[in-house]
PDB file of C-alpha atoms in Angstrom:
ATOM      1  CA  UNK H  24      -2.762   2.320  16.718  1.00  0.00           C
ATOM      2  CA  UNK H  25      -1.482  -0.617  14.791  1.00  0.00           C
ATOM      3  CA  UNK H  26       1.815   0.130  13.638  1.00  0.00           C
ATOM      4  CA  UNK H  27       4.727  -2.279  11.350  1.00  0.00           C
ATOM      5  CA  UNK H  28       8.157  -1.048  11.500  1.00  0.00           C
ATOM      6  CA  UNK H  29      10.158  -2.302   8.634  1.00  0.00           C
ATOM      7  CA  UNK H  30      14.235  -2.684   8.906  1.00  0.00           C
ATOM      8  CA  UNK H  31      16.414  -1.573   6.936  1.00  0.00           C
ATOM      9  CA  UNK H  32      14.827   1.574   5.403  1.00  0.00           C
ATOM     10  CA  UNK H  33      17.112   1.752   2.911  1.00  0.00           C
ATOM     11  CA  UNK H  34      19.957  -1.395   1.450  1.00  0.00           C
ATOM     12  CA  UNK H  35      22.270  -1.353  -1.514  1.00  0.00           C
ATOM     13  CA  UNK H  36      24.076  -4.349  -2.306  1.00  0.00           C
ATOM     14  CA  UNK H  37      25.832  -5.799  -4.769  1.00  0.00           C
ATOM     15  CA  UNK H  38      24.624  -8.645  -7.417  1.00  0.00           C
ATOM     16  CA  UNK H  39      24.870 -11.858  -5.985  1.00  0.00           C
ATOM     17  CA  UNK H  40      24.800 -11.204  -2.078  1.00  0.00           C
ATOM     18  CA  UNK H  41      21.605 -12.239   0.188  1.00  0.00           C
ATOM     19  CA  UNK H  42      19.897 -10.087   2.285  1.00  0.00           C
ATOM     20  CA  UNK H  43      16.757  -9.877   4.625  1.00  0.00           C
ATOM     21  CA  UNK H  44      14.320  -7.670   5.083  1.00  0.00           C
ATOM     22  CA  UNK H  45      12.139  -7.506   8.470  1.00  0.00           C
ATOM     23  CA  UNK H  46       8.915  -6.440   9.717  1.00  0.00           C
ATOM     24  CA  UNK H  47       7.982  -5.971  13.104  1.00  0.00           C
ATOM     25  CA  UNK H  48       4.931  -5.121  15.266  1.00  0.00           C
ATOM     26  CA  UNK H  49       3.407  -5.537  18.613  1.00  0.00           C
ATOM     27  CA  UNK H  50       0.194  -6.043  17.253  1.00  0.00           C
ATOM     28  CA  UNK H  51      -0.861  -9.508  15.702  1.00  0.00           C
ATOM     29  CA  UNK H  52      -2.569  -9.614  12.436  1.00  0.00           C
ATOM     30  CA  UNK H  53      -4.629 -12.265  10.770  1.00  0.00           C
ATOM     31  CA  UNK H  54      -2.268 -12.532   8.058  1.00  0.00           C
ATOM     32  CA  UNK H  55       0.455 -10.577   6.235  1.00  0.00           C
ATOM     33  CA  UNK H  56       1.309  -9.821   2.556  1.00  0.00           C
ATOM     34  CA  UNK H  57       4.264  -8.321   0.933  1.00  0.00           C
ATOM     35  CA  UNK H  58       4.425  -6.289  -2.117  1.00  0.00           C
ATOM     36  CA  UNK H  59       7.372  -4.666  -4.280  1.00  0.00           C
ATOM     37  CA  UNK H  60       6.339  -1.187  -5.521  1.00  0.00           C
ATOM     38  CA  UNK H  61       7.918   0.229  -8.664  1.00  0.00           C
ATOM     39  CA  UNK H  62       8.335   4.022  -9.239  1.00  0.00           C
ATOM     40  CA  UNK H  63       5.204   5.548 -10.728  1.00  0.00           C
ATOM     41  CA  UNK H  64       3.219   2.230  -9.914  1.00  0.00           C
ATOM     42  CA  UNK H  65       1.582   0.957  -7.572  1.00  0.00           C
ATOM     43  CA  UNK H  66       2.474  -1.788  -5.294  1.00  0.00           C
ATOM     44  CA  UNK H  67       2.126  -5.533  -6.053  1.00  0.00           C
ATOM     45  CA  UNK H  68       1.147  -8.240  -4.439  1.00  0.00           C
ATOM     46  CA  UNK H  69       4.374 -11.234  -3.910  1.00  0.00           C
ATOM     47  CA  UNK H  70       2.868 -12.915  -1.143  1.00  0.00           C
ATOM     48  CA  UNK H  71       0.784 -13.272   1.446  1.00  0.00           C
ATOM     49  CA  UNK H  72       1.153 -15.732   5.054  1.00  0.00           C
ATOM     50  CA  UNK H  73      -1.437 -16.520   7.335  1.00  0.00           C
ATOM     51  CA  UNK H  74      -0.174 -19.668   9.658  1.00  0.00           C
ATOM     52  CA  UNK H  75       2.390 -18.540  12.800  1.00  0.00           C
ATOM     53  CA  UNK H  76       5.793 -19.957  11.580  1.00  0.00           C
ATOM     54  CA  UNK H  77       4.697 -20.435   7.913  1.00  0.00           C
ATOM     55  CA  UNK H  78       7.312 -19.774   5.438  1.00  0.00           C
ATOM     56  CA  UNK H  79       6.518 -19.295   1.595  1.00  0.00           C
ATOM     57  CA  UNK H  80       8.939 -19.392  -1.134  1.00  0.00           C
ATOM     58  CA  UNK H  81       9.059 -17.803  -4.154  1.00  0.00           C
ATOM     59  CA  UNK H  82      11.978 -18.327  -6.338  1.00  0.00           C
ATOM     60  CA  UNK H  83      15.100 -16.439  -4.318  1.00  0.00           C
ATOM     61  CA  UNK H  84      12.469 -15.057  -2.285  1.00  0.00           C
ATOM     62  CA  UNK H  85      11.554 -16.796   1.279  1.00  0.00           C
ATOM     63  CA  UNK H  86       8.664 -15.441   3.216  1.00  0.00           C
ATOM     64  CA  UNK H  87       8.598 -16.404   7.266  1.00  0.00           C
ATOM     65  CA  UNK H  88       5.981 -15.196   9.487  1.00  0.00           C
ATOM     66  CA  UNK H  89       6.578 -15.070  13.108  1.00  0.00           C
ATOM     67  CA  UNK H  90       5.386 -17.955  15.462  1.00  0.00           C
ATOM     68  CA  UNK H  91       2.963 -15.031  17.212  1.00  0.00           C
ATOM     69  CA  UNK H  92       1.991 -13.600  13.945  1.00  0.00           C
ATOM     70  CA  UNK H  93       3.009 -10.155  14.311  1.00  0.00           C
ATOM     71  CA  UNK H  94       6.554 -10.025  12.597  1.00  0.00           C
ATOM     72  CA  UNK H  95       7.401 -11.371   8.966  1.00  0.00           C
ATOM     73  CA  UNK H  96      10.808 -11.202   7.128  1.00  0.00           C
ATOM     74  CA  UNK H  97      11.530 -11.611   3.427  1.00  0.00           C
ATOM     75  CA  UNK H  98      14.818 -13.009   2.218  1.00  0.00           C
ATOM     76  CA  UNK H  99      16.511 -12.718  -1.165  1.00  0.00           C
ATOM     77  CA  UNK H 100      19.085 -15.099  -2.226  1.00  0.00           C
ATOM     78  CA  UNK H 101      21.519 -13.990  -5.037  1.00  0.00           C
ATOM     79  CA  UNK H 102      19.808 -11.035  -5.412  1.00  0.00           C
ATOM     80  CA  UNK H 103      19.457  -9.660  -8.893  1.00  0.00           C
ATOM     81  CA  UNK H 104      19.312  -5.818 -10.724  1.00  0.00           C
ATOM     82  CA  UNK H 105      15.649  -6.904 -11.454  1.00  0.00           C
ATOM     83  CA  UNK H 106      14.918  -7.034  -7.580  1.00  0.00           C
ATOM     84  CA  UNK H 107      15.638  -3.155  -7.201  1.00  0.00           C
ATOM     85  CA  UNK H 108      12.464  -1.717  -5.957  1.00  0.00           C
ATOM     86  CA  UNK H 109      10.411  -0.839  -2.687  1.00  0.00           C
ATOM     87  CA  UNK H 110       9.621  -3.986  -0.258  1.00  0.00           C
ATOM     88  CA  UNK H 111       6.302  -3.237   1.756  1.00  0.00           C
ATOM     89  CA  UNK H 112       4.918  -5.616   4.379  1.00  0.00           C
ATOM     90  CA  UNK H 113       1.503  -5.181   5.000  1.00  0.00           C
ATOM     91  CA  UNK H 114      -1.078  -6.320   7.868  1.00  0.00           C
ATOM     92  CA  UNK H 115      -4.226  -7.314   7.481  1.00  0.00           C
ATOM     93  CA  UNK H 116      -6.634  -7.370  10.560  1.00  0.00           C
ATOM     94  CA  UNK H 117      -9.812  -9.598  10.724  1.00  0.00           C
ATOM     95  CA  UNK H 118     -11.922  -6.626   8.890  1.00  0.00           C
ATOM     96  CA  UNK H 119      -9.378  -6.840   5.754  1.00  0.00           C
ATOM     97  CA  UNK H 120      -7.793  -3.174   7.313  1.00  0.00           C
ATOM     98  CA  UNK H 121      -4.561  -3.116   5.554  1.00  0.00           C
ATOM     99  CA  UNK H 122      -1.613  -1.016   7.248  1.00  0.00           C
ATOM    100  CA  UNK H 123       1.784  -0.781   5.484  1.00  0.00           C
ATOM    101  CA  UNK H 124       5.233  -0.762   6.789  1.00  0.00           C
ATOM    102  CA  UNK H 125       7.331   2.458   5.496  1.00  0.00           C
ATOM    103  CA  UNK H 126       9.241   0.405   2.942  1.00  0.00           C
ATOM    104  CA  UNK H 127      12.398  -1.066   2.492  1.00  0.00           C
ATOM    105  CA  UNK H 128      14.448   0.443  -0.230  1.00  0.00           C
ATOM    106  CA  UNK H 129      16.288  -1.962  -2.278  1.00  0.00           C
ATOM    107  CA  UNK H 130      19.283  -1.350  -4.913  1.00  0.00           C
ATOM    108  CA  UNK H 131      21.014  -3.999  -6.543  1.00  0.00           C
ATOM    109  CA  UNK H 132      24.245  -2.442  -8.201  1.00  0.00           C
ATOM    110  CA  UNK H 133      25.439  -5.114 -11.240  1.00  0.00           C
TER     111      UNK H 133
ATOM    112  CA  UNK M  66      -9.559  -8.011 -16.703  1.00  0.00           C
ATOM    113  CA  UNK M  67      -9.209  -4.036 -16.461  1.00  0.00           C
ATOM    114  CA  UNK M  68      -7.237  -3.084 -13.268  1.00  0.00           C
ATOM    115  CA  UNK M  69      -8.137  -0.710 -11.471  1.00  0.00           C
ATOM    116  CA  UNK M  70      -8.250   3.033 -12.678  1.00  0.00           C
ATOM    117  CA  UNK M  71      -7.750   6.031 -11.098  1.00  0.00           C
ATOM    118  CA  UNK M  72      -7.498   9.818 -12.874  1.00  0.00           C
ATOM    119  CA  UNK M  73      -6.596  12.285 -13.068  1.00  0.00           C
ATOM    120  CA  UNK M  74      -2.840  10.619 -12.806  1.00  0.00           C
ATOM    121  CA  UNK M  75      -1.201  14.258 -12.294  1.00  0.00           C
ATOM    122  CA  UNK M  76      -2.502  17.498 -10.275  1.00  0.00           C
ATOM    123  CA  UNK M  77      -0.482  20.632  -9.671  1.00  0.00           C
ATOM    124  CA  UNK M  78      -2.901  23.484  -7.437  1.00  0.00           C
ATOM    125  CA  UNK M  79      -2.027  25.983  -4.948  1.00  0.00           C
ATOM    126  CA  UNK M  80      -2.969  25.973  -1.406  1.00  0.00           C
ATOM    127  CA  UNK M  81      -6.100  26.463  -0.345  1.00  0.00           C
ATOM    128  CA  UNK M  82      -7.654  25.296  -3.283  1.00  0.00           C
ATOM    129  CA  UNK M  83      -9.543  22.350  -3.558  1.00  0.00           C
ATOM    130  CA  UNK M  84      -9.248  18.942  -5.867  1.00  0.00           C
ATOM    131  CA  UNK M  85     -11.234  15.839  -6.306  1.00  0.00           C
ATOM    132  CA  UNK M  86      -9.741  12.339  -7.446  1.00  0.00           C
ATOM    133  CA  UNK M  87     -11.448   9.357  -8.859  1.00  0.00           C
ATOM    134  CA  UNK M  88     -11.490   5.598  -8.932  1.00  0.00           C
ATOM    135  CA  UNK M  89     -12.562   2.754 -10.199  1.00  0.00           C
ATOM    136  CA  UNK M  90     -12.325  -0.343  -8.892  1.00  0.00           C
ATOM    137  CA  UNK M  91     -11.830  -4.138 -10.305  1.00  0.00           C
ATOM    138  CA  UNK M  92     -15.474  -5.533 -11.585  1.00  0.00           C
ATOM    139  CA  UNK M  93     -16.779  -7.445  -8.100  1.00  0.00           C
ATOM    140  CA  UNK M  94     -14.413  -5.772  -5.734  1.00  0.00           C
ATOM    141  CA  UNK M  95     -16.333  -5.179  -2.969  1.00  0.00           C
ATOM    142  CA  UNK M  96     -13.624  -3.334  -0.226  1.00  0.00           C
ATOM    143  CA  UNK M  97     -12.162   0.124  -1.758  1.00  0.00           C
ATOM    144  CA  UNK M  98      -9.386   1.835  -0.112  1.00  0.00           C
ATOM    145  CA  UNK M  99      -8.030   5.274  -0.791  1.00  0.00           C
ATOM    146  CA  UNK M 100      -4.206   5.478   0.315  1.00  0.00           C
ATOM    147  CA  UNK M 101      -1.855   8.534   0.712  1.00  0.00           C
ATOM    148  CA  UNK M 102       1.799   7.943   0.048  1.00  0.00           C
ATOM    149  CA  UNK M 103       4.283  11.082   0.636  1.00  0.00           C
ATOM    150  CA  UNK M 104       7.335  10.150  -1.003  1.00  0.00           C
ATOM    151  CA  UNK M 105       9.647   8.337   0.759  1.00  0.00           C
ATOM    152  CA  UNK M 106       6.953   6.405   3.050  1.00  0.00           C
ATOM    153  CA  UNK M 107       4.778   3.506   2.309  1.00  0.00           C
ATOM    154  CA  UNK M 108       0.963   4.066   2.124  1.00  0.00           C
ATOM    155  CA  UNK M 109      -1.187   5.354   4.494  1.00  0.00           C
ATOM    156  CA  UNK M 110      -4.317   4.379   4.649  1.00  0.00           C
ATOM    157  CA  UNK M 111      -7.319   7.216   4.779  1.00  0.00           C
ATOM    158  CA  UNK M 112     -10.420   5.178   4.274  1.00  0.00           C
ATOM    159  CA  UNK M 113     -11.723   1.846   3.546  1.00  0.00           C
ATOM    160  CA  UNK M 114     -15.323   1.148   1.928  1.00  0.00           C
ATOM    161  CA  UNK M 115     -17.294  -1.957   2.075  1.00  0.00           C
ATOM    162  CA  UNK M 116     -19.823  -1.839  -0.645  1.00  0.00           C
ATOM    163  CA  UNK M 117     -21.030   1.510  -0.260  1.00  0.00           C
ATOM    164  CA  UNK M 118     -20.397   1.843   2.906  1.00  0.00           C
ATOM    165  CA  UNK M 119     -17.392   3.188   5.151  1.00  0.00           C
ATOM    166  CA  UNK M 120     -15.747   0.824   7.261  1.00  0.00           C
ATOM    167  CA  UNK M 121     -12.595   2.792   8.604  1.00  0.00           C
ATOM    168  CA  UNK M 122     -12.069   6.351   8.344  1.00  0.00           C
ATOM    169  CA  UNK M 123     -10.051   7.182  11.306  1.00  0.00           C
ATOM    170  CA  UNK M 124      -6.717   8.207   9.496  1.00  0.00           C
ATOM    171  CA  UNK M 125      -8.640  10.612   6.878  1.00  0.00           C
ATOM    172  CA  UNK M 126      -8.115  13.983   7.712  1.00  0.00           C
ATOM    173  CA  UNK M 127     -11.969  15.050   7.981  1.00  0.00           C
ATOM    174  CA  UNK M 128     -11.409  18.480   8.170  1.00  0.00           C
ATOM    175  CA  UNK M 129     -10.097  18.656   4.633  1.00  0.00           C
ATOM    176  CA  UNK M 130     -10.739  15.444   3.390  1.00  0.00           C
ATOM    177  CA  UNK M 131     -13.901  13.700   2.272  1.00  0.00           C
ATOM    178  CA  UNK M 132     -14.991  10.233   0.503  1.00  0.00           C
ATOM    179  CA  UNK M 133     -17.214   8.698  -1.025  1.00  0.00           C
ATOM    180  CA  UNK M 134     -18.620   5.773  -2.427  1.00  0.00           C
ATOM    181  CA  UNK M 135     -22.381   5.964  -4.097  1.00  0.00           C
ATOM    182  CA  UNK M 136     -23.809   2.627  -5.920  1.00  0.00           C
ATOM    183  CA  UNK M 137     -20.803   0.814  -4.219  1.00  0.00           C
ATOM    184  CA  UNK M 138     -18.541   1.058  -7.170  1.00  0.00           C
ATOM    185  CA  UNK M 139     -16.568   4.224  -8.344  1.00  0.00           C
ATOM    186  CA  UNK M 140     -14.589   6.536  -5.940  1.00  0.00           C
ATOM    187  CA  UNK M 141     -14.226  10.427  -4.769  1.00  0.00           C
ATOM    188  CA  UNK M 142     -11.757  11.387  -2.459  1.00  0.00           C
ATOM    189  CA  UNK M 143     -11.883  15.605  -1.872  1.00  0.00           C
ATOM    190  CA  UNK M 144      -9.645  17.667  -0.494  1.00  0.00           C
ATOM    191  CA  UNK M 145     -10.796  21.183   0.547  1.00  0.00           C
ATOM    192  CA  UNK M 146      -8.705  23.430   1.379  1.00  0.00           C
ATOM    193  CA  UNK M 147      -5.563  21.861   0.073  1.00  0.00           C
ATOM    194  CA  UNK M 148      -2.632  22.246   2.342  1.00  0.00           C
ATOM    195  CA  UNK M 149       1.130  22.085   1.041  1.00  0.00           C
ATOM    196  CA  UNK M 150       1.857  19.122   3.260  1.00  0.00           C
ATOM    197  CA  UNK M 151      -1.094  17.025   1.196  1.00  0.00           C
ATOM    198  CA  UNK M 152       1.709  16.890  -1.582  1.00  0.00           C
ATOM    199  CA  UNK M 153       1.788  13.276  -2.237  1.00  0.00           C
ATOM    200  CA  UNK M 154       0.273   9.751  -4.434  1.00  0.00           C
ATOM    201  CA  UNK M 155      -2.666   9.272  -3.566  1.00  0.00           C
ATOM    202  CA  UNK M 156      -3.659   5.251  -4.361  1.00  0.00           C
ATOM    203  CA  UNK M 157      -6.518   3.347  -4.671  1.00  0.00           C
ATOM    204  CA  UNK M 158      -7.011  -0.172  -4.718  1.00  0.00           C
ATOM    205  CA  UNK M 159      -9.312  -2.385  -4.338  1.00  0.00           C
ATOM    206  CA  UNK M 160      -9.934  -6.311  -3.108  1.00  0.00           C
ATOM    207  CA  UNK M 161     -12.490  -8.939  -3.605  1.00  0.00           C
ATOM    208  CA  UNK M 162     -14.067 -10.489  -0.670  1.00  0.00           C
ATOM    209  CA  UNK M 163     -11.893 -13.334   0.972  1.00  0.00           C
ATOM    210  CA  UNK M 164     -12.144 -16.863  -0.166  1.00  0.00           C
ATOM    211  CA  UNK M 165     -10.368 -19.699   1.980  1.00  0.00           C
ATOM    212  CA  UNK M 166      -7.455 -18.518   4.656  1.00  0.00           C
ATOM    213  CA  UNK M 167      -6.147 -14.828   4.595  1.00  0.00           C
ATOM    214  CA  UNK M 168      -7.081 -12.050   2.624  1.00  0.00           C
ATOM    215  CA  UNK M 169      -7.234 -11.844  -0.854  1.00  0.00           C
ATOM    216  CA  UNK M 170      -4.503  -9.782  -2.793  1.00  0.00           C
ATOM    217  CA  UNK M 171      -4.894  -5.664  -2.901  1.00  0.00           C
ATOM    218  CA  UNK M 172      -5.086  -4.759  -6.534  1.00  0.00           C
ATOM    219  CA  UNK M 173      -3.901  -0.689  -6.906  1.00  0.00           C
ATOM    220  CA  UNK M 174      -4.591   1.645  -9.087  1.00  0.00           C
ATOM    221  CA  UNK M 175      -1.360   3.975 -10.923  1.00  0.00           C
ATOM    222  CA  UNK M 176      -2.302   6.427  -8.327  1.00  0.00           C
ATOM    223  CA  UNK M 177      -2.913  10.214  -8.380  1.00  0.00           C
ATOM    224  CA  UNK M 178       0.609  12.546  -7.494  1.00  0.00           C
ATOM    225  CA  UNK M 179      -0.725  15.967  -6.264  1.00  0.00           C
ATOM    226  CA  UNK M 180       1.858  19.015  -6.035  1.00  0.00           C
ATOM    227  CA  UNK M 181       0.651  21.123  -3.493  1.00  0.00           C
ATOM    228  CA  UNK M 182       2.232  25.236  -4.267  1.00  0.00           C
TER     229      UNK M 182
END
């Protein structure tokens, strides 16, 4: 069973501080996406890595994926009230089989 | 270009009954997936359809649950009998085949919450 454990569950933080968020799994995928779920909605793609040791950014977000392609972390740099919201990593195997971390749980007090 | 549309959005039976949820994917989107999501967790996925047909269904409950796909475009996912611990979103999204490197981006629907009494 192809599992992605995502650390930390849960992270509340002030505006202004950086943080990382990481996902972790002994099984390698073909690529991995991440996607920010709001409540009542559902999730949305930010961004998705294919290459070992490609990292994407997007604004204050950076995207790494590991060397062996089975772990991923997202970082936020001067994180913002806007970025409050679930953080999902997601694999995707060679038949497009999507499996989804638990979520990280981000708050940004102001 | 519609997203993708799922109904009923709310659904409140007791256990032991039984309730059916729809979707409808994006225009072209050949993979559909139907997702469960208990609050507090991130999705779990219950089946994935290829056209009409069903690629993975090994996390779907197949006692209870059932899927299914006809004409390769609009959803059913079942659940009969209900069971209090089904009480969660369930999602559906959808995803056009891959072009170029990695797979193309998962498009979801508002989902379906179901209270389970």
């Amino acid at each position: 069973t192809q599992l992605l454990e995502q650390s930390p569950q849960f992270l509340s933080i002030q505006e202004g501080e950086n943080l990382t968020v990481y996902c972790n799994s002994s099984s390698v995928f073909s690529s991995l996406q991440w996607y920010r779920q709001e409540p009542g909605e559902g999730p949305v793609l930010l961004v998705t890595v294919v290459t070992g040791g490609e990292v994407k950014k997007l604004k204050r977000l950076t995207f790494q994926f590991g060397d062996a392609r089975k772990d991923s972390s997202l970082h936020i740099t001067a994180a913002q009230t806007g970025d409050t919201g679930l953080y999902l990593c997601a694999g995707v195997t060679g038949g497009f089989k999507t499996i989804f971390g638990a979520g990280t749980r981000l708050f940004v007090k102001a | 270009e519609a997203g993708v549309a799922q109904s009923p959005r709310y659904k409140i039976i007791e256990k032991r009954q039984s309730v059916a949820f729809w979707c409808n994917p994006i225009s072209g989107h050949a993979t559909l997936y139907w997702y469960q999501q208990i609050l507090g967790q991130g999705p779990k996925l219950l089946i994935q359809f290829q056209n009409n047909g069903v690629v993975d269904d090994s996390q779907l409950p197949k006692d209870r649950f059932s899927a299914e796909r006809l004409k390769g475009v609009d959803s059913t996912l079942k659940i009969q009998p209900a069971k209090l611990e089904d009480s969660a979103v369930y999602l559906c999204a959808s995803r056009e085949m891959g072009k170029g490197l990695g797979a193309g981006e998962l498009f979801f629907g508002e989902g379906s919450r179901l209270t389970v009494l």
